[in-house]
PDB file of C-alpha atoms in Angstrom:
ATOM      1  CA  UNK A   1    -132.514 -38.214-122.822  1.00 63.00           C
ATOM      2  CA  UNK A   2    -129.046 -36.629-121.469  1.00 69.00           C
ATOM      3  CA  UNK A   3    -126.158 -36.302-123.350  1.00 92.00           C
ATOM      4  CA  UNK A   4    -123.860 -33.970-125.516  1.00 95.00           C
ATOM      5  CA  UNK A   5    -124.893 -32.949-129.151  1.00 95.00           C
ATOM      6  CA  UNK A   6    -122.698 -31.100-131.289  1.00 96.00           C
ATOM      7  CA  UNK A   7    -123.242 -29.931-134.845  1.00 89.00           C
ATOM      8  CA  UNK A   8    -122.911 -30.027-137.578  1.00 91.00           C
ATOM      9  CA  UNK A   9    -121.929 -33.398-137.947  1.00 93.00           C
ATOM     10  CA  UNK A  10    -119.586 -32.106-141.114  1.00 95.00           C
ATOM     11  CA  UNK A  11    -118.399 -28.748-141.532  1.00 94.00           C
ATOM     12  CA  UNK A  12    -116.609 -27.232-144.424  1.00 94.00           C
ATOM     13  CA  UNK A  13    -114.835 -23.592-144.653  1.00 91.00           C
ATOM     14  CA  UNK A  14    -112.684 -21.553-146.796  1.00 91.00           C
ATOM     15  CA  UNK A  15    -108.880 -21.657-145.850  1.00 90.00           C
ATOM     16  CA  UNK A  16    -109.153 -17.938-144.218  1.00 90.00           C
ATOM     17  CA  UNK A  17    -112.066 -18.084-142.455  1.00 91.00           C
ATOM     18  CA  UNK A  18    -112.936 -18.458-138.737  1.00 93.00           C
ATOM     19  CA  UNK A  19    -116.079 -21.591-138.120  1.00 94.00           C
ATOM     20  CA  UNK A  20    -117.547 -22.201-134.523  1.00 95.00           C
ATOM     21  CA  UNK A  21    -118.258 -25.936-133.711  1.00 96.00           C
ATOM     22  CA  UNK A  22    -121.305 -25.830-131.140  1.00 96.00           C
ATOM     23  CA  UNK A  23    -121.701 -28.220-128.063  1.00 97.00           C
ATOM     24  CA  UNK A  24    -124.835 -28.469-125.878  1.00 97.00           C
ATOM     25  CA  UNK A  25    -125.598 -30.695-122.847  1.00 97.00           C
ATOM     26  CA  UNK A  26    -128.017 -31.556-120.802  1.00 96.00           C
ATOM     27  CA  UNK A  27    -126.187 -33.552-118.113  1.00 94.00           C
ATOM     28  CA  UNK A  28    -125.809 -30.975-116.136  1.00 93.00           C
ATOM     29  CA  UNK A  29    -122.065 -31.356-115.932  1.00 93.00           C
ATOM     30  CA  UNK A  30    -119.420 -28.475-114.771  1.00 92.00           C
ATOM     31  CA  UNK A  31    -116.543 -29.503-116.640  1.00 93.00           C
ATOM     32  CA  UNK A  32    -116.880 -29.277-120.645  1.00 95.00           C
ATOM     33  CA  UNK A  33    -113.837 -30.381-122.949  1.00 96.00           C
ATOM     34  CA  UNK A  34    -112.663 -29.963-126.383  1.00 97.00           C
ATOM     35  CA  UNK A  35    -110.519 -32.653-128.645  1.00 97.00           C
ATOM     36  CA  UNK A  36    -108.939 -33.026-131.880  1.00 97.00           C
ATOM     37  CA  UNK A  37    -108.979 -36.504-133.115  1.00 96.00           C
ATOM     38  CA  UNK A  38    -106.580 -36.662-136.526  1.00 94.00           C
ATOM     39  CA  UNK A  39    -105.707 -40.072-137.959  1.00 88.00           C
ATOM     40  CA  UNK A  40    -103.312 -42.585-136.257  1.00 82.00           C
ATOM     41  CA  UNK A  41    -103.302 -40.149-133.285  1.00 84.00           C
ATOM     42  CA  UNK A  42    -105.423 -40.232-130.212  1.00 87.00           C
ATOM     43  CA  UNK A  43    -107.368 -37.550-128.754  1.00 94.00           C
ATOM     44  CA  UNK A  44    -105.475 -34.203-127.814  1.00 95.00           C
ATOM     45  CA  UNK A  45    -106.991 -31.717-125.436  1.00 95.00           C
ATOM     46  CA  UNK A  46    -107.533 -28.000-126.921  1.00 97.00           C
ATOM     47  CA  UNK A  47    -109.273 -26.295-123.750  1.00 97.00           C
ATOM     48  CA  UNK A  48    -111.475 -27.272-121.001  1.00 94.00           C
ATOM     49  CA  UNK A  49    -113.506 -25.607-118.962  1.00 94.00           C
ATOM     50  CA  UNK A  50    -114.243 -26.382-115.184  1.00 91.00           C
ATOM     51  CA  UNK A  51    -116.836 -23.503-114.659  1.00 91.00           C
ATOM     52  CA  UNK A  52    -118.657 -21.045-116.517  1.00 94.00           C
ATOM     53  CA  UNK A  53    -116.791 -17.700-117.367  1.00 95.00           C
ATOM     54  CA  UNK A  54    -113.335 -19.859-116.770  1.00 94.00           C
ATOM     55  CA  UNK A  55    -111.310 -22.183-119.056  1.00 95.00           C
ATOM     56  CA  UNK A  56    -107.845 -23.028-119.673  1.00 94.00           C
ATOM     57  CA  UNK A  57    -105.906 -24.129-122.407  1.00 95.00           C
ATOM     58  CA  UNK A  58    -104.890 -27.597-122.860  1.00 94.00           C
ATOM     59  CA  UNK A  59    -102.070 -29.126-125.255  1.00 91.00           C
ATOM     60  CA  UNK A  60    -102.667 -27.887-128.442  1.00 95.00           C
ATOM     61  CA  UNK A  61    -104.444 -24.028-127.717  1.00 96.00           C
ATOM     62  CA  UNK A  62    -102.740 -22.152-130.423  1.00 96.00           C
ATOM     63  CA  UNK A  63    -105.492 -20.953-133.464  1.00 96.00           C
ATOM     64  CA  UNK A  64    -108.031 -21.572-131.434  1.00 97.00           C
ATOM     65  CA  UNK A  65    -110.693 -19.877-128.991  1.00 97.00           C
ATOM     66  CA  UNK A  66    -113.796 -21.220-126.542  1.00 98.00           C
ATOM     67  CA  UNK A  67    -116.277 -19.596-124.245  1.00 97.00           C
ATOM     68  CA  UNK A  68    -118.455 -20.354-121.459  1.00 97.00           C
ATOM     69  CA  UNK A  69    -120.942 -17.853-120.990  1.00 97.00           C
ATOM     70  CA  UNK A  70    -123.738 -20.893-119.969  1.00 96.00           C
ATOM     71  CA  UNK A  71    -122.718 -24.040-118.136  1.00 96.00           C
ATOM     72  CA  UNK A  72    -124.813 -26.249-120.283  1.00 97.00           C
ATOM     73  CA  UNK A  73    -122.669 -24.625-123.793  1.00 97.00           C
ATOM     74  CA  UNK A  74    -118.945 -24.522-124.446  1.00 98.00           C
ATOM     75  CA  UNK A  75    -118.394 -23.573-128.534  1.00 98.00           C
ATOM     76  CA  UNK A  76    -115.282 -23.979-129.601  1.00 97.00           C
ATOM     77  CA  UNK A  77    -113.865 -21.219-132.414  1.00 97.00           C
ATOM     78  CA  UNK A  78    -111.484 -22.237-134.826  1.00 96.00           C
ATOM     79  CA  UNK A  79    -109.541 -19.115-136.154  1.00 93.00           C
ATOM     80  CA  UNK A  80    -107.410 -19.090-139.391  1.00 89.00           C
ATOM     81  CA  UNK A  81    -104.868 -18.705-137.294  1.00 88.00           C
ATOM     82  CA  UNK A  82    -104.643 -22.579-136.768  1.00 89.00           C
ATOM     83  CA  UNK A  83    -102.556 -23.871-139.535  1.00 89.00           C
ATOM     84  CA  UNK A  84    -104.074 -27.444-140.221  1.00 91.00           C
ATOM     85  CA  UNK A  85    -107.258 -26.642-139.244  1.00 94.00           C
ATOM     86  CA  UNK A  86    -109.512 -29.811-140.935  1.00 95.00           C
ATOM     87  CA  UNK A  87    -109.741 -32.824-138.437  1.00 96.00           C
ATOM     88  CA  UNK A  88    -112.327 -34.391-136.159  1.00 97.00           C
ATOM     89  CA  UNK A  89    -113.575 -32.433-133.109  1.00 97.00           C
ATOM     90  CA  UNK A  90    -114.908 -34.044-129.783  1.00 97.00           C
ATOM     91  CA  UNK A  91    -116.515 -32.286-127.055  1.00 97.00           C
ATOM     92  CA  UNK A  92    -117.002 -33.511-123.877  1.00 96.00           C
ATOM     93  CA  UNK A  93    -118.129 -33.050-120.302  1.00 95.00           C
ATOM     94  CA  UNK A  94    -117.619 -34.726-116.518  1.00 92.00           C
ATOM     95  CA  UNK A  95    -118.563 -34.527-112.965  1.00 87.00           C
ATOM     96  CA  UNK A  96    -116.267 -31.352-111.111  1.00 75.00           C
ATOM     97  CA  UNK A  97    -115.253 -33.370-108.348  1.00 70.00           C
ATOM     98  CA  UNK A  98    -111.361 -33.614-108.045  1.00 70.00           C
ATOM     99  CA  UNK A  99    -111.962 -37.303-108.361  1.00 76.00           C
ATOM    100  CA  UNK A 100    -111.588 -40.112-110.877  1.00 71.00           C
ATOM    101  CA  UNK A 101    -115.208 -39.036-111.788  1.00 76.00           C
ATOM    102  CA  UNK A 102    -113.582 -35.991-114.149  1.00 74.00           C
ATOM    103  CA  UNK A 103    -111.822 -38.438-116.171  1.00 79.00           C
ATOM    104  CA  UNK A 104    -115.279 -40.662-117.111  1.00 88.00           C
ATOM    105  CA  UNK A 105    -116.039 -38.219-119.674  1.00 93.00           C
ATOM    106  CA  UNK A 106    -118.989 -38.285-121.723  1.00 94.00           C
ATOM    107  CA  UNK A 107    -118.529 -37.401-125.209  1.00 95.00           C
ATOM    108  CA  UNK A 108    -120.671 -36.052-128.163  1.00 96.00           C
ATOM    109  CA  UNK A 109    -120.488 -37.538-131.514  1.00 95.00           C
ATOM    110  CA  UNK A 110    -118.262 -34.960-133.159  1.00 96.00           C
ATOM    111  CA  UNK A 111    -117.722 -32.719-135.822  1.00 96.00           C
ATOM    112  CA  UNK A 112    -115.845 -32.965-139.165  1.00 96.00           C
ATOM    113  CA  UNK A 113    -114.387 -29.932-140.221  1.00 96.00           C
ATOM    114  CA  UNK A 114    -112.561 -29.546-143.372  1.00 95.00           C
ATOM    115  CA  UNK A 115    -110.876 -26.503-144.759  1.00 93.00           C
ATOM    116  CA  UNK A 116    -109.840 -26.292-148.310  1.00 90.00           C
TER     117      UNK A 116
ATOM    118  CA  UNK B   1     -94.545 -35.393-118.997  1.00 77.00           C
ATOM    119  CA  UNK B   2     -96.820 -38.567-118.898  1.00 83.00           C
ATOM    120  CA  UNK B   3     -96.753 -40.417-121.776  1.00 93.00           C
ATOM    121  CA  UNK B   4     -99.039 -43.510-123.139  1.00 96.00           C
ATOM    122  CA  UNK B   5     -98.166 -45.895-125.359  1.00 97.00           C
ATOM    123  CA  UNK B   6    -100.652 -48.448-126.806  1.00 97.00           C
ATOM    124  CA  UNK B   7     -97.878 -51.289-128.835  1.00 96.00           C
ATOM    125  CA  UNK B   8    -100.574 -52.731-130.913  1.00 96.00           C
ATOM    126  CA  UNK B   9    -102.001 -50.381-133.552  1.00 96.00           C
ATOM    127  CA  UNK B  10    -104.350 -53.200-134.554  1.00 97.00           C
ATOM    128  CA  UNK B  11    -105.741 -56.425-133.721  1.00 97.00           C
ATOM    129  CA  UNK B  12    -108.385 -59.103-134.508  1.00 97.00           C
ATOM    130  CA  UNK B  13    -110.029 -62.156-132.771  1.00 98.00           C
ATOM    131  CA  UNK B  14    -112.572 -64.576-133.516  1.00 98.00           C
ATOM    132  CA  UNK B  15    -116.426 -63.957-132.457  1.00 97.00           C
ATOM    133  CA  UNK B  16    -116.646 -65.749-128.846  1.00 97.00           C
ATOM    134  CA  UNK B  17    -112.594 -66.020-127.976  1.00 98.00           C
ATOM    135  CA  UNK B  18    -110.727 -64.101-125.581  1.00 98.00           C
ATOM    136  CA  UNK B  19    -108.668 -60.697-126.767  1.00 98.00           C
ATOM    137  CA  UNK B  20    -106.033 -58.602-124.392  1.00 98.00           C
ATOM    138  CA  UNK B  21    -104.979 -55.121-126.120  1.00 98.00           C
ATOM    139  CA  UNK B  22    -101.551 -53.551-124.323  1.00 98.00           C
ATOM    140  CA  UNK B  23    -100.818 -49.960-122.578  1.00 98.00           C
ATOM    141  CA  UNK B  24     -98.285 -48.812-120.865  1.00 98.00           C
ATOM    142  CA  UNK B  25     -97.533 -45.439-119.611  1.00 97.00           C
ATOM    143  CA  UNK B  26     -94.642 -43.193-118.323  1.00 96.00           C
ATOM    144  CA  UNK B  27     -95.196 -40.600-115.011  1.00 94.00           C
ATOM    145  CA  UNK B  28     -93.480 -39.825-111.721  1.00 92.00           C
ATOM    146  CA  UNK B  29     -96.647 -39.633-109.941  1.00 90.00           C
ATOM    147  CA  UNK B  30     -97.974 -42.114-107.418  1.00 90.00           C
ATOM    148  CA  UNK B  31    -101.334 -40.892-107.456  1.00 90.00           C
ATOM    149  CA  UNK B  32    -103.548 -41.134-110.698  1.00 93.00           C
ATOM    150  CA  UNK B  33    -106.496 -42.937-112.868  1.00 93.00           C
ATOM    151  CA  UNK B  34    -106.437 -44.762-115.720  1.00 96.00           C
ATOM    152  CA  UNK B  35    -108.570 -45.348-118.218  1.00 96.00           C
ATOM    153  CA  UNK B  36    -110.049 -47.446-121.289  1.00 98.00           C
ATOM    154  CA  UNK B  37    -112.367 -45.629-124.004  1.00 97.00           C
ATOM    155  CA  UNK B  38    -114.331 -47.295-126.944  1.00 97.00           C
ATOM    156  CA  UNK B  39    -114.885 -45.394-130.083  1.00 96.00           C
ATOM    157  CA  UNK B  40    -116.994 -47.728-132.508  1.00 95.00           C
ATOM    158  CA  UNK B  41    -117.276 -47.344-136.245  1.00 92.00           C
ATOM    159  CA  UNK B  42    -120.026 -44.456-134.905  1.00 90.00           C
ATOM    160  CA  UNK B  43    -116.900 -42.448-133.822  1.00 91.00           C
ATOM    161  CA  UNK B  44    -118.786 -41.994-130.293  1.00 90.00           C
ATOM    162  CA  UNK B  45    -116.444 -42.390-127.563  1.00 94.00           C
ATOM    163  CA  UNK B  46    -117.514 -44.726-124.834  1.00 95.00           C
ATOM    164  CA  UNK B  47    -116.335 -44.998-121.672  1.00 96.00           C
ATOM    165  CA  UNK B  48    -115.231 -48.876-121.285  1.00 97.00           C
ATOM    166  CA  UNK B  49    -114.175 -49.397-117.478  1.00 96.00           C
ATOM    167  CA  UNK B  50    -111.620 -47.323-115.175  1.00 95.00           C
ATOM    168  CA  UNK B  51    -109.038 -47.902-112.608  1.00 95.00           C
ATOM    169  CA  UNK B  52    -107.901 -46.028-109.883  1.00 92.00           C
ATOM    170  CA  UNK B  53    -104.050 -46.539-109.007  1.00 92.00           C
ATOM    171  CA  UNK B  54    -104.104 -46.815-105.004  1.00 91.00           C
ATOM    172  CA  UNK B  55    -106.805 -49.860-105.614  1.00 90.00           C
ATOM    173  CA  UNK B  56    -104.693 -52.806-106.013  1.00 86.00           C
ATOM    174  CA  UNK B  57    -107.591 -55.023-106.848  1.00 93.00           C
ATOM    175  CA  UNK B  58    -108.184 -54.853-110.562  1.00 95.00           C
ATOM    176  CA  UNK B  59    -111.583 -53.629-112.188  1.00 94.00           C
ATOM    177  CA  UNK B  60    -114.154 -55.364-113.836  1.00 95.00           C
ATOM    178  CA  UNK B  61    -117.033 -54.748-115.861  1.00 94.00           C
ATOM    179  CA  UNK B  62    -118.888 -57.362-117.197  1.00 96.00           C
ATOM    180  CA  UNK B  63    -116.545 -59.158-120.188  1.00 97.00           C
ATOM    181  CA  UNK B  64    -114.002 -56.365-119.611  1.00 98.00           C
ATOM    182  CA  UNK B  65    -111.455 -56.699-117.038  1.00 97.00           C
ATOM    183  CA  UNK B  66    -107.920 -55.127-116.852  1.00 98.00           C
ATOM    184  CA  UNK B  67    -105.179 -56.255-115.732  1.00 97.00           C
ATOM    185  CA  UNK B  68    -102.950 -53.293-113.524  1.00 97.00           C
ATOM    186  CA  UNK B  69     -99.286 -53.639-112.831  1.00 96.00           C
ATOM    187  CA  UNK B  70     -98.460 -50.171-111.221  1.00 95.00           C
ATOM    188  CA  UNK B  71     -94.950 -51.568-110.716  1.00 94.00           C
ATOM    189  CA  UNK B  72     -94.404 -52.090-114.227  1.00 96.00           C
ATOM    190  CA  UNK B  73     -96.734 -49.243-115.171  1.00 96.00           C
ATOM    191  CA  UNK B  74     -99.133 -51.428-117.198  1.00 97.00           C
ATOM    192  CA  UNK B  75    -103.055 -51.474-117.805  1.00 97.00           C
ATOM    193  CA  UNK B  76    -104.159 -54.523-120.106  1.00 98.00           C
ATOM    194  CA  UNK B  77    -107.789 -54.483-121.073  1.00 98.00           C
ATOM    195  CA  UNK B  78    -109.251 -58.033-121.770  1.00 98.00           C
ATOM    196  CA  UNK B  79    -112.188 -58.841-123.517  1.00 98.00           C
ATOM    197  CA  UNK B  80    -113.722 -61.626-122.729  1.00 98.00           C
ATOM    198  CA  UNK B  81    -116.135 -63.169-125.178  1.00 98.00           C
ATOM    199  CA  UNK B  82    -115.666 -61.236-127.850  1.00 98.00           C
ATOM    200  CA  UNK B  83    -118.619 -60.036-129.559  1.00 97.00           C
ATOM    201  CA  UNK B  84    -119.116 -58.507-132.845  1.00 97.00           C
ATOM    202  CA  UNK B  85    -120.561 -55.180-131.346  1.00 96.00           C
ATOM    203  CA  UNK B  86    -116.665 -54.994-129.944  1.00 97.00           C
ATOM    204  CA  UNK B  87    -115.226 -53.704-132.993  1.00 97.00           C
ATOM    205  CA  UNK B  88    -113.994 -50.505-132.253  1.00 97.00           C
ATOM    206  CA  UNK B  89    -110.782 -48.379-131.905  1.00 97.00           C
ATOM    207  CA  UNK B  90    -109.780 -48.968-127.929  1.00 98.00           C
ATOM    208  CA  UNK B  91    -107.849 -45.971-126.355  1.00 98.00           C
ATOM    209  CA  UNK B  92    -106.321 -46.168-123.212  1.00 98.00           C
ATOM    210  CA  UNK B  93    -105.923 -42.965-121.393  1.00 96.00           C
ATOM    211  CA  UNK B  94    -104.286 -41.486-118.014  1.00 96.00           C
ATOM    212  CA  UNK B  95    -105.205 -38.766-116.232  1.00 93.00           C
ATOM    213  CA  UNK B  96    -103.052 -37.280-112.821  1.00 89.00           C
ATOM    214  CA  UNK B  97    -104.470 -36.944-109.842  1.00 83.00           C
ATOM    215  CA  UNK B  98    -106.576 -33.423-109.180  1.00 80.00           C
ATOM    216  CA  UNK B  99    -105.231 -32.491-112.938  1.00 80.00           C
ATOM    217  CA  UNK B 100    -109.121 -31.343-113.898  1.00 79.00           C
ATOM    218  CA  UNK B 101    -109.969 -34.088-115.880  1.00 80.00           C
ATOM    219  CA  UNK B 102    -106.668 -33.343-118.309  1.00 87.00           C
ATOM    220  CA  UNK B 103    -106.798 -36.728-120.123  1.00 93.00           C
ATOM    221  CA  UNK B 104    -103.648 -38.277-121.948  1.00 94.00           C
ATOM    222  CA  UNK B 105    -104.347 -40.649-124.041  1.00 96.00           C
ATOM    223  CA  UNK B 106    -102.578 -43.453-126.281  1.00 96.00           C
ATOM    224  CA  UNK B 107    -102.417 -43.944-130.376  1.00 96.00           C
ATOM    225  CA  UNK B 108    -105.761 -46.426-129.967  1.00 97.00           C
ATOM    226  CA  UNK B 109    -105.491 -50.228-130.760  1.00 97.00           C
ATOM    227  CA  UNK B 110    -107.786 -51.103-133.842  1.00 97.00           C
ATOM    228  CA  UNK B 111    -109.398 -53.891-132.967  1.00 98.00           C
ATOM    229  CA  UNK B 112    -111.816 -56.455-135.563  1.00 98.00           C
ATOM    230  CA  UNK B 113    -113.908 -59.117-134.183  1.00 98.00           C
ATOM    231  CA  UNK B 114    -114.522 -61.983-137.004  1.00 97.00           C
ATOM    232  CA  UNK B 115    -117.734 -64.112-137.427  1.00 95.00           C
TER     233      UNK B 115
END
């Protein structure tokens, strides 16, 4: 079966310390995303990626850190530089096409970090 | 900036009846795609149906249909037949033409479907 997995499904860390969230897939997709889903709000982009060894920084960069040394992979650090660090973490991945294809996104079920 | 806005934080219908949630959204541009997601009690986001903004005809999918003023920048989702298996927060989202897949989206509309 394709899709996105991420894990773990819950996370918790030590105000201080930095935690990678993992996110595989097997679609074969170039472009990988990264969310933060926190109550009330909807989904705001951290990074995304369009190719591997390239990524940008989305609306809310700052405290965190991604690579993309492997097209089907896209981690996603969280350092303890990020000041509210504990909310619910989507990854995601499209089609490359500079078409409405990149915005039918598939997602993975996400991650629930919290730091205490 | 684009914005979206999504007016109804939540709502409920009755098993079988007909259900419209609101979005509208704020941009200069004349060429973009918008969007509804589904993200069930699962938290898995789900991609409901899509809408490009130079098609004038509006897009269907099954019991989900939207209804696309560009004028009034407005994208209505409509759920016809509402089925239990609908409850689920509804997001609508935007995303600017050749922007690389840089979605913006709304609050989310709660929405409960009753036996």
């Amino acid at each position: 079966d394709g899709g996105i997995t991420q894990s773990p499904k819950y996370l918790f860390r030590k105000e201080g310390q930095n935690v990678t969230l993992s996110c595989e897939q097997n679609l074969n997709h170039d472009a990988m995303y990264w969310y933060r889903q926190d109550p009330g709000q909807g989904l705001r982009l951290i990074y995304y990626s369009q190719i591997v060894n390239d990524f940008q920084k989305g609306d809310i960069a700052e405290g965190y850190s991604v690579s993309r040394e492997k097209k089907e992979s896209f981690p996603l650090t969280v350092t303890s530089a990020q000041k509210n660090p504990t909310a619910f973490y989507l990854c995601a991945s499209s089609l490359q096409r500079g078409t409405v294809d990149e915005g039918e996104q598939y997602f993975g079920p996400g991650t629930r970090l919290t730091v205490t | 900036a684009q914005t979206v806005t999504q007016s109804q934080p939540e709502m409920s219908v009755q098993e079988a009846e007909t259900v419209t949630l609101s979005c509208t959204y704020d941009t200069s541009e004349n060429n973009y795609y918008l969007f509804w997601y589904k993200q069930p009690p699962s938290r898995q986001m789900i991609l409901v149906i899509r809408q490009e903004a130079y098609k004038q005809q509006n897009a269907t999918e099954n019991r989900f249909s939207v209804n696309f003023q560009k004028a009034a920048k407005s994208f209505s989702l409509k759920i016809s037949d509402s089925q239990l298996g609908d409850t689920a927060m509804y997001f609508c989202a935007f995303m600017r033409w050749r922007s690389q897949g840089n979605l913006i989206f709304g609050k989310g509309t709660k929405l409960s479907v009753k036996p």
